[in-house]
Amino acid sequence: MKLLLLEDDCEVREHVARLLRAAGHIVDECANGPDAVFLGTSDTYAVLILDRMVPGITGLGVLKALRSANIRTPALFLTAMDSVDDRVEGLETGADDYLIKPFAGSELLARVAALGRRPPMANIVTRLIAGDLEVDLLKRTVTRANIPIDLQQQEYKLLEYLMQHVGEIVTRTMLLENVWSFHFDPGTNLIESHISRLRAKVHRGFDRDLIHTIRGAGYRLDA
């Protein structure tokens, strides 16, 4: 993998770069924030390894700049700043991992390999949107026109599945298998009752219905 390494301490930088290269990686090194921003925006890397306390622009500032430029490359902070607040701040800035110095070389290599296996963040769906209806998959929240909708667990799973198939007809069999993990029809009104409650919550207060019954076929959620 091609890696970007930001570390201002020459001895540490050379040690880490040597370790990574010995594992077969290609490493671009830099010792200050502006150089890291330049490299990070002008080349493509599999993983960013960033120290926090560096000249010019801090590691946090570097990562903020790259995220603002829509660069979603997985990032690991490799730093001596070890308090809980430091780690939380780093992760909230957009880092994917945080490793405290001093560190074991094998652990660094393992974490870099794990980050390198991740798909780019841009490819990870975190929100499902259909018109003014939105499901936040990370927070597990639902809103319509920015108004929160409180759903029970099974109602949420049902809506999530319908949102994954916007504009498509979803059959009873598809719902039983993918929402309830049933591979048989229990012969009850299980689906109908949940659809009814979901409709009431999603449609209440709005002129336009989104969830429709397709007679003899199933259900469809329209955007």
PDB file of C-alpha atoms in Angstrom:
ATOM      1  CA  MET A   1       0.000   0.000   0.000  1.00  0.00           C
ATOM      2  CA  LYS A   2       1.051   3.575  -0.529  1.00  0.00           C
ATOM      3  CA  LEU A   3       1.133   5.447   2.769  1.00  0.00           C
ATOM      4  CA  LEU A   4       1.608   9.056   3.835  1.00  0.00           C
ATOM      5  CA  LEU A   5       3.624   9.514   7.016  1.00  0.00           C
ATOM      6  CA  LEU A   6       3.646  12.854   8.856  1.00  0.00           C
ATOM      7  CA  GLU A   7       6.181  12.932  11.698  1.00  0.00           C
ATOM      8  CA  ASP A   8       8.444  15.831  12.656  1.00  0.00           C
ATOM      9  CA  ASP A   9      10.858  13.816  14.813  1.00  0.00           C
ATOM     10  CA  CYS A  10      13.499  12.651  12.337  1.00  0.00           C
ATOM     11  CA  GLU A  11      14.506   9.583  14.332  1.00  0.00           C
ATOM     12  CA  VAL A  12      10.920   8.400  14.852  1.00  0.00           C
ATOM     13  CA  ARG A  13       9.992   9.139  11.243  1.00  0.00           C
ATOM     14  CA  GLU A  14      12.899   7.110   9.894  1.00  0.00           C
ATOM     15  CA  HIS A  15      12.096   4.244  12.268  1.00  0.00           C
ATOM     16  CA  VAL A  16       8.425   4.128  11.281  1.00  0.00           C
ATOM     17  CA  ALA A  17       9.170   4.498   7.576  1.00  0.00           C
ATOM     18  CA  ARG A  18      11.734   1.704   7.737  1.00  0.00           C
ATOM     19  CA  LEU A  19       9.241  -0.521   9.544  1.00  0.00           C
ATOM     20  CA  LEU A  20       6.512   0.125   6.992  1.00  0.00           C
ATOM     21  CA  ARG A  21       8.803  -0.350   4.003  1.00  0.00           C
ATOM     22  CA  ALA A  22      10.072  -3.616   5.435  1.00  0.00           C
ATOM     23  CA  ALA A  23       6.428  -4.753   5.429  1.00  0.00           C
ATOM     24  CA  GLY A  24       6.223  -3.988   1.717  1.00  0.00           C
ATOM     25  CA  HIS A  25       4.580  -0.549   1.813  1.00  0.00           C
ATOM     26  CA  ILE A  26       5.514   2.536  -0.200  1.00  0.00           C
ATOM     27  CA  VAL A  27       5.953   5.485   2.148  1.00  0.00           C
ATOM     28  CA  ASP A  28       5.921   9.199   1.393  1.00  0.00           C
ATOM     29  CA  GLU A  29       7.398  11.103   4.352  1.00  0.00           C
ATOM     30  CA  CYS A  30       6.963  14.685   5.484  1.00  0.00           C
ATOM     31  CA  ALA A  31       7.877  16.606   8.626  1.00  0.00           C
ATOM     32  CA  ASN A  32       5.344  19.446   8.759  1.00  0.00           C
ATOM     33  CA  GLY A  33       1.646  20.087   8.303  1.00  0.00           C
ATOM     34  CA  PRO A  34       1.687  22.126   5.083  1.00  0.00           C
ATOM     35  CA  ASP A  35       3.716  19.438   3.301  1.00  0.00           C
ATOM     36  CA  ALA A  36       1.249  16.801   4.512  1.00  0.00           C
ATOM     37  CA  VAL A  37      -1.705  18.791   3.169  1.00  0.00           C
ATOM     38  CA  PHE A  38       0.089  19.252  -0.162  1.00  0.00           C
ATOM     39  CA  LEU A  39       0.927  15.557  -0.503  1.00  0.00           C
ATOM     40  CA  GLY A  40      -2.447  14.433   0.748  1.00  0.00           C
ATOM     41  CA  THR A  41      -4.304  16.547  -1.804  1.00  0.00           C
ATOM     42  CA  SER A  42      -2.002  15.863  -4.738  1.00  0.00           C
ATOM     43  CA  ASP A  43      -1.533  12.102  -4.493  1.00  0.00           C
ATOM     44  CA  THR A  44      -3.604   9.044  -3.583  1.00  0.00           C
ATOM     45  CA  TYR A  45      -2.813   7.047  -0.449  1.00  0.00           C
ATOM     46  CA  ALA A  46      -4.286   3.954   1.130  1.00  0.00           C
ATOM     47  CA  VAL A  47      -3.705   5.159   4.714  1.00  0.00           C
ATOM     48  CA  LEU A  48      -2.578   8.406   6.371  1.00  0.00           C
ATOM     49  CA  ILE A  49      -0.342   8.126   9.454  1.00  0.00           C
ATOM     50  CA  LEU A  50      -0.273  11.472  11.224  1.00  0.00           C
ATOM     51  CA  ASP A  51       1.535  12.842  14.241  1.00  0.00           C
ATOM     52  CA  ARG A  52      -0.429  15.562  16.014  1.00  0.00           C
ATOM     53  CA  MET A  53       2.265  17.930  17.289  1.00  0.00           C
ATOM     54  CA  VAL A  54       4.042  19.005  14.107  1.00  0.00           C
ATOM     55  CA  PRO A  55       5.170  22.426  12.789  1.00  0.00           C
ATOM     56  CA  GLY A  56       3.099  24.627  10.536  1.00  0.00           C
ATOM     57  CA  ILE A  57      -0.286  22.966  10.811  1.00  0.00           C
ATOM     58  CA  THR A  58      -1.042  20.430  13.525  1.00  0.00           C
ATOM     59  CA  GLY A  59      -1.988  16.877  12.639  1.00  0.00           C
ATOM     60  CA  LEU A  60      -5.585  17.736  13.548  1.00  0.00           C
ATOM     61  CA  GLY A  61      -5.469  20.700  11.190  1.00  0.00           C
ATOM     62  CA  VAL A  62      -4.041  18.525   8.434  1.00  0.00           C
ATOM     63  CA  LEU A  63      -6.825  15.986   8.781  1.00  0.00           C
ATOM     64  CA  LYS A  64      -9.503  18.706   8.898  1.00  0.00           C
ATOM     65  CA  ALA A  65      -8.074  20.229   5.714  1.00  0.00           C
ATOM     66  CA  LEU A  66      -8.042  16.873   3.931  1.00  0.00           C
ATOM     67  CA  ARG A  67     -11.564  15.982   5.049  1.00  0.00           C
ATOM     68  CA  SER A  68     -12.742  19.426   3.894  1.00  0.00           C
ATOM     69  CA  ALA A  69     -11.220  18.612   0.513  1.00  0.00           C
ATOM     70  CA  ASN A  70     -13.418  15.474   0.525  1.00  0.00           C
ATOM     71  CA  ILE A  71     -10.424  13.171   0.943  1.00  0.00           C
ATOM     72  CA  ARG A  72     -11.744  10.175   2.888  1.00  0.00           C
ATOM     73  CA  THR A  73      -8.553   8.135   3.098  1.00  0.00           C
ATOM     74  CA  PRO A  74      -8.447   6.170   6.381  1.00  0.00           C
ATOM     75  CA  ALA A  75      -6.276   8.028   8.905  1.00  0.00           C
ATOM     76  CA  LEU A  76      -4.416   6.925  12.010  1.00  0.00           C
ATOM     77  CA  PHE A  77      -3.041   9.352  14.574  1.00  0.00           C
ATOM     78  CA  LEU A  78       0.338   8.193  15.882  1.00  0.00           C
ATOM     79  CA  THR A  79       1.025  10.506  18.766  1.00  0.00           C
ATOM     80  CA  ALA A  80       2.189  11.003  22.343  1.00  0.00           C
ATOM     81  CA  MET A  81      -1.018  12.909  23.192  1.00  0.00           C
ATOM     82  CA  ASP A  82      -2.626  10.158  25.206  1.00  0.00           C
ATOM     83  CA  SER A  83      -5.470  11.584  27.293  1.00  0.00           C
ATOM     84  CA  VAL A  84      -9.035  10.454  26.742  1.00  0.00           C
ATOM     85  CA  ASP A  85      -9.937  13.957  25.566  1.00  0.00           C
ATOM     86  CA  ASP A  86      -7.068  13.882  23.066  1.00  0.00           C
ATOM     87  CA  ARG A  87      -8.211  10.572  21.647  1.00  0.00           C
ATOM     88  CA  VAL A  88     -11.851  11.655  21.466  1.00  0.00           C
ATOM     89  CA  GLU A  89     -10.851  14.896  19.758  1.00  0.00           C
ATOM     90  CA  GLY A  90      -8.762  13.004  17.233  1.00  0.00           C
ATOM     91  CA  LEU A  91     -11.492  10.527  16.380  1.00  0.00           C
ATOM     92  CA  GLU A  92     -14.154  13.242  16.184  1.00  0.00           C
ATOM     93  CA  THR A  93     -11.964  15.148  13.751  1.00  0.00           C
ATOM     94  CA  GLY A  94     -12.234  12.258  11.355  1.00  0.00           C
ATOM     95  CA  ALA A  95      -9.435   9.856  12.277  1.00  0.00           C
ATOM     96  CA  ASP A  96     -10.232   6.159  11.989  1.00  0.00           C
ATOM     97  CA  ASP A  97      -7.737   4.969  14.592  1.00  0.00           C
ATOM     98  CA  TYR A  98      -5.480   6.336  17.330  1.00  0.00           C
ATOM     99  CA  LEU A  99      -2.207   4.781  18.506  1.00  0.00           C
ATOM    100  CA  ILE A 100      -0.214   6.126  21.439  1.00  0.00           C
ATOM    101  CA  LYS A 101       3.596   6.440  21.477  1.00  0.00           C
ATOM    102  CA  PRO A 102       5.567   4.467  22.421  1.00  0.00           C
ATOM    103  CA  PHE A 103       4.041   1.698  20.352  1.00  0.00           C
ATOM    104  CA  ALA A 104       4.837  -1.825  19.234  1.00  0.00           C
ATOM    105  CA  GLY A 105       5.816  -2.062  15.581  1.00  0.00           C
ATOM    106  CA  SER A 106       3.671  -5.160  15.088  1.00  0.00           C
ATOM    107  CA  GLU A 107       0.612  -3.308  16.411  1.00  0.00           C
ATOM    108  CA  LEU A 108       1.195  -0.370  14.072  1.00  0.00           C
ATOM    109  CA  LEU A 109       1.506  -2.716  11.093  1.00  0.00           C
ATOM    110  CA  ALA A 110      -1.644  -4.583  12.087  1.00  0.00           C
ATOM    111  CA  ARG A 111      -3.643  -1.377  12.446  1.00  0.00           C
ATOM    112  CA  VAL A 112      -2.394   0.032   9.153  1.00  0.00           C
ATOM    113  CA  ALA A 113      -3.300  -3.242   7.418  1.00  0.00           C
ATOM    114  CA  ALA A 114      -6.783  -3.151   8.954  1.00  0.00           C
ATOM    115  CA  LEU A 115      -7.348   0.429   7.817  1.00  0.00           C
ATOM    116  CA  GLY A 116      -6.097  -0.442   4.350  1.00  0.00           C
ATOM    117  CA  ARG A 117      -8.763  -3.127   4.044  1.00  0.00           C
ATOM    118  CA  ARG A 118     -11.561  -0.659   4.695  1.00  0.00           C
ATOM    119  CA  PRO A 119     -13.540   0.649   1.741  1.00  0.00           C
ATOM    120  CA  PRO A 120     -13.245   4.399   1.266  1.00  0.00           C
ATOM    121  CA  MET A 121     -15.702   6.273   3.454  1.00  0.00           C
ATOM    122  CA  ALA A 122     -17.308   7.746   0.365  1.00  0.00           C
ATOM    123  CA  ASN A 123     -18.510   4.223  -0.534  1.00  0.00           C
ATOM    124  CA  ILE A 124     -20.122   3.562   2.832  1.00  0.00           C
ATOM    125  CA  VAL A 125     -23.808   4.432   2.897  1.00  0.00           C
ATOM    126  CA  THR A 126     -24.688   6.117   6.182  1.00  0.00           C
ATOM    127  CA  ARG A 127     -27.988   7.769   5.200  1.00  0.00           C
ATOM    128  CA  LEU A 128     -30.992   6.599   3.250  1.00  0.00           C
ATOM    129  CA  ILE A 129     -33.063   9.392   1.722  1.00  0.00           C
ATOM    130  CA  ALA A 130     -36.404   9.272  -0.056  1.00  0.00           C
ATOM    131  CA  GLY A 131     -37.844  12.720  -0.679  1.00  0.00           C
ATOM    132  CA  ASP A 132     -38.139  14.424   2.697  1.00  0.00           C
ATOM    133  CA  LEU A 133     -37.801  11.128   4.577  1.00  0.00           C
ATOM    134  CA  GLU A 134     -34.334  10.332   5.929  1.00  0.00           C
ATOM    135  CA  VAL A 135     -32.858   7.410   7.879  1.00  0.00           C
ATOM    136  CA  ASP A 136     -29.510   7.966   9.599  1.00  0.00           C
ATOM    137  CA  LEU A 137     -27.980   4.473   9.743  1.00  0.00           C
ATOM    138  CA  LEU A 138     -25.253   5.507  12.191  1.00  0.00           C
ATOM    139  CA  LYS A 139     -27.509   7.226  14.714  1.00  0.00           C
ATOM    140  CA  ARG A 140     -30.465   4.945  13.888  1.00  0.00           C
ATOM    141  CA  THR A 141     -32.753   7.955  13.696  1.00  0.00           C
ATOM    142  CA  VAL A 142     -35.588   8.758  11.309  1.00  0.00           C
ATOM    143  CA  THR A 143     -36.794  12.211  10.289  1.00  0.00           C
ATOM    144  CA  ARG A 144     -39.297  13.555   7.820  1.00  0.00           C
ATOM    145  CA  ALA A 145     -38.909  17.200   6.814  1.00  0.00           C
ATOM    146  CA  ASN A 146     -36.423  17.334   9.716  1.00  0.00           C
ATOM    147  CA  ILE A 147     -39.124  16.257  12.181  1.00  0.00           C
ATOM    148  CA  PRO A 148     -38.023  13.245  14.273  1.00  0.00           C
ATOM    149  CA  ILE A 149     -40.097  10.077  13.967  1.00  0.00           C
ATOM    150  CA  ASP A 150     -39.935   7.626  16.857  1.00  0.00           C
ATOM    151  CA  LEU A 151     -40.005   4.008  15.653  1.00  0.00           C
ATOM    152  CA  GLN A 152     -39.923   0.699  17.458  1.00  0.00           C
ATOM    153  CA  GLN A 153     -37.043  -1.610  16.558  1.00  0.00           C
ATOM    154  CA  GLN A 154     -38.990  -3.741  14.068  1.00  0.00           C
ATOM    155  CA  GLU A 155     -40.623  -0.701  12.502  1.00  0.00           C
ATOM    156  CA  TYR A 156     -37.159   0.782  11.986  1.00  0.00           C
ATOM    157  CA  LYS A 157     -35.903  -2.412  10.318  1.00  0.00           C
ATOM    158  CA  LEU A 158     -38.981  -2.480   8.090  1.00  0.00           C
ATOM    159  CA  LEU A 159     -38.525   1.145   7.030  1.00  0.00           C
ATOM    160  CA  GLU A 160     -34.788   0.647   6.477  1.00  0.00           C
ATOM    161  CA  TYR A 161     -35.512  -2.260   4.117  1.00  0.00           C
ATOM    162  CA  LEU A 162     -38.159  -0.315   2.223  1.00  0.00           C
ATOM    163  CA  MET A 163     -35.755   2.644   1.930  1.00  0.00           C
ATOM    164  CA  GLN A 164     -33.115   0.338   0.474  1.00  0.00           C
ATOM    165  CA  HIS A 165     -35.594  -0.498  -2.302  1.00  0.00           C
ATOM    166  CA  VAL A 166     -37.121   2.901  -3.029  1.00  0.00           C
ATOM    167  CA  GLY A 167     -39.392   2.762  -6.061  1.00  0.00           C
ATOM    168  CA  GLU A 168     -39.349  -1.053  -6.139  1.00  0.00           C
ATOM    169  CA  ILE A 169     -42.102  -3.478  -5.224  1.00  0.00           C
ATOM    170  CA  VAL A 170     -41.175  -5.398  -2.078  1.00  0.00           C
ATOM    171  CA  THR A 171     -43.059  -8.670  -1.627  1.00  0.00           C
ATOM    172  CA  ARG A 172     -44.254 -10.280   1.618  1.00  0.00           C
ATOM    173  CA  THR A 173     -41.642 -13.012   1.140  1.00  0.00           C
ATOM    174  CA  MET A 174     -38.845 -10.430   0.850  1.00  0.00           C
ATOM    175  CA  LEU A 175     -40.013  -8.723   4.036  1.00  0.00           C
ATOM    176  CA  LEU A 176     -40.389 -11.965   5.967  1.00  0.00           C
ATOM    177  CA  GLU A 177     -36.907 -13.123   4.995  1.00  0.00           C
ATOM    178  CA  ASN A 178     -35.023  -9.844   5.306  1.00  0.00           C
ATOM    179  CA  VAL A 179     -36.798  -8.040   8.152  1.00  0.00           C
ATOM    180  CA  TRP A 180     -37.991 -10.954  10.311  1.00  0.00           C
ATOM    181  CA  SER A 181     -35.534 -13.670   9.143  1.00  0.00           C
ATOM    182  CA  PHE A 182     -38.506 -15.979   8.526  1.00  0.00           C
ATOM    183  CA  HIS A 183     -38.116 -18.468   5.721  1.00  0.00           C
ATOM    184  CA  PHE A 184     -41.760 -19.445   5.887  1.00  0.00           C
ATOM    185  CA  ASP A 185     -45.046 -17.555   5.930  1.00  0.00           C
ATOM    186  CA  PRO A 186     -46.455 -17.625   9.486  1.00  0.00           C
ATOM    187  CA  GLY A 187     -49.889 -17.005   8.041  1.00  0.00           C
ATOM    188  CA  THR A 188     -50.615 -14.025  10.267  1.00  0.00           C
ATOM    189  CA  ASN A 189     -51.144 -10.313   9.691  1.00  0.00           C
ATOM    190  CA  LEU A 190     -47.652  -9.644  11.108  1.00  0.00           C
ATOM    191  CA  ILE A 191     -46.532  -7.585   8.128  1.00  0.00           C
ATOM    192  CA  GLU A 192     -49.828  -5.776   7.637  1.00  0.00           C
ATOM    193  CA  SER A 193     -49.939  -4.626  11.261  1.00  0.00           C
ATOM    194  CA  HIS A 194     -46.352  -3.341  11.182  1.00  0.00           C
ATOM    195  CA  ILE A 195     -46.902  -1.598   7.845  1.00  0.00           C
ATOM    196  CA  SER A 196     -50.026   0.016   9.257  1.00  0.00           C
ATOM    197  CA  ARG A 197     -48.192   1.365  12.323  1.00  0.00           C
ATOM    198  CA  LEU A 198     -45.259   2.500  10.204  1.00  0.00           C
ATOM    199  CA  ARG A 199     -47.538   4.320   7.796  1.00  0.00           C
ATOM    200  CA  ALA A 200     -49.311   6.080  10.648  1.00  0.00           C
ATOM    201  CA  LYS A 201     -46.009   7.396  12.000  1.00  0.00           C
ATOM    202  CA  VAL A 202     -44.436   8.314   8.647  1.00  0.00           C
ATOM    203  CA  HIS A 203     -47.547   9.893   7.102  1.00  0.00           C
ATOM    204  CA  ARG A 204     -48.965  11.667  10.154  1.00  0.00           C
ATOM    205  CA  GLY A 205     -49.039  15.432   9.583  1.00  0.00           C
ATOM    206  CA  PHE A 206     -48.069  15.228   5.895  1.00  0.00           C
ATOM    207  CA  ASP A 207     -50.232  15.546   2.774  1.00  0.00           C
ATOM    208  CA  ARG A 208     -48.286  13.026   0.713  1.00  0.00           C
ATOM    209  CA  ASP A 209     -48.172   9.300   1.431  1.00  0.00           C
ATOM    210  CA  LEU A 210     -44.878   7.529   0.752  1.00  0.00           C
ATOM    211  CA  ILE A 211     -45.672   3.869   1.526  1.00  0.00           C
ATOM    212  CA  HIS A 212     -48.138   2.252  -0.882  1.00  0.00           C
ATOM    213  CA  THR A 213     -49.804  -1.140  -1.108  1.00  0.00           C
ATOM    214  CA  ILE A 214     -49.489  -2.730  -4.536  1.00  0.00           C
ATOM    215  CA  ARG A 215     -52.471  -5.046  -4.720  1.00  0.00           C
ATOM    216  CA  GLY A 216     -51.473  -8.681  -5.181  1.00  0.00           C
ATOM    217  CA  ALA A 217     -47.769  -7.840  -5.186  1.00  0.00           C
ATOM    218  CA  GLY A 218     -46.567  -6.187  -1.996  1.00  0.00           C
ATOM    219  CA  TYR A 219     -45.483  -2.694  -0.965  1.00  0.00           C
ATOM    220  CA  ARG A 220     -43.561   0.172  -2.465  1.00  0.00           C
ATOM    221  CA  LEU A 221     -41.974   3.257  -0.904  1.00  0.00           C
ATOM    222  CA  ASP A 222     -41.816   6.220  -3.266  1.00  0.00           C
ATOM    223  CA  ALA A 223     -39.429   9.153  -2.999  1.00  0.00           C
TER     224      ALA A 223
END
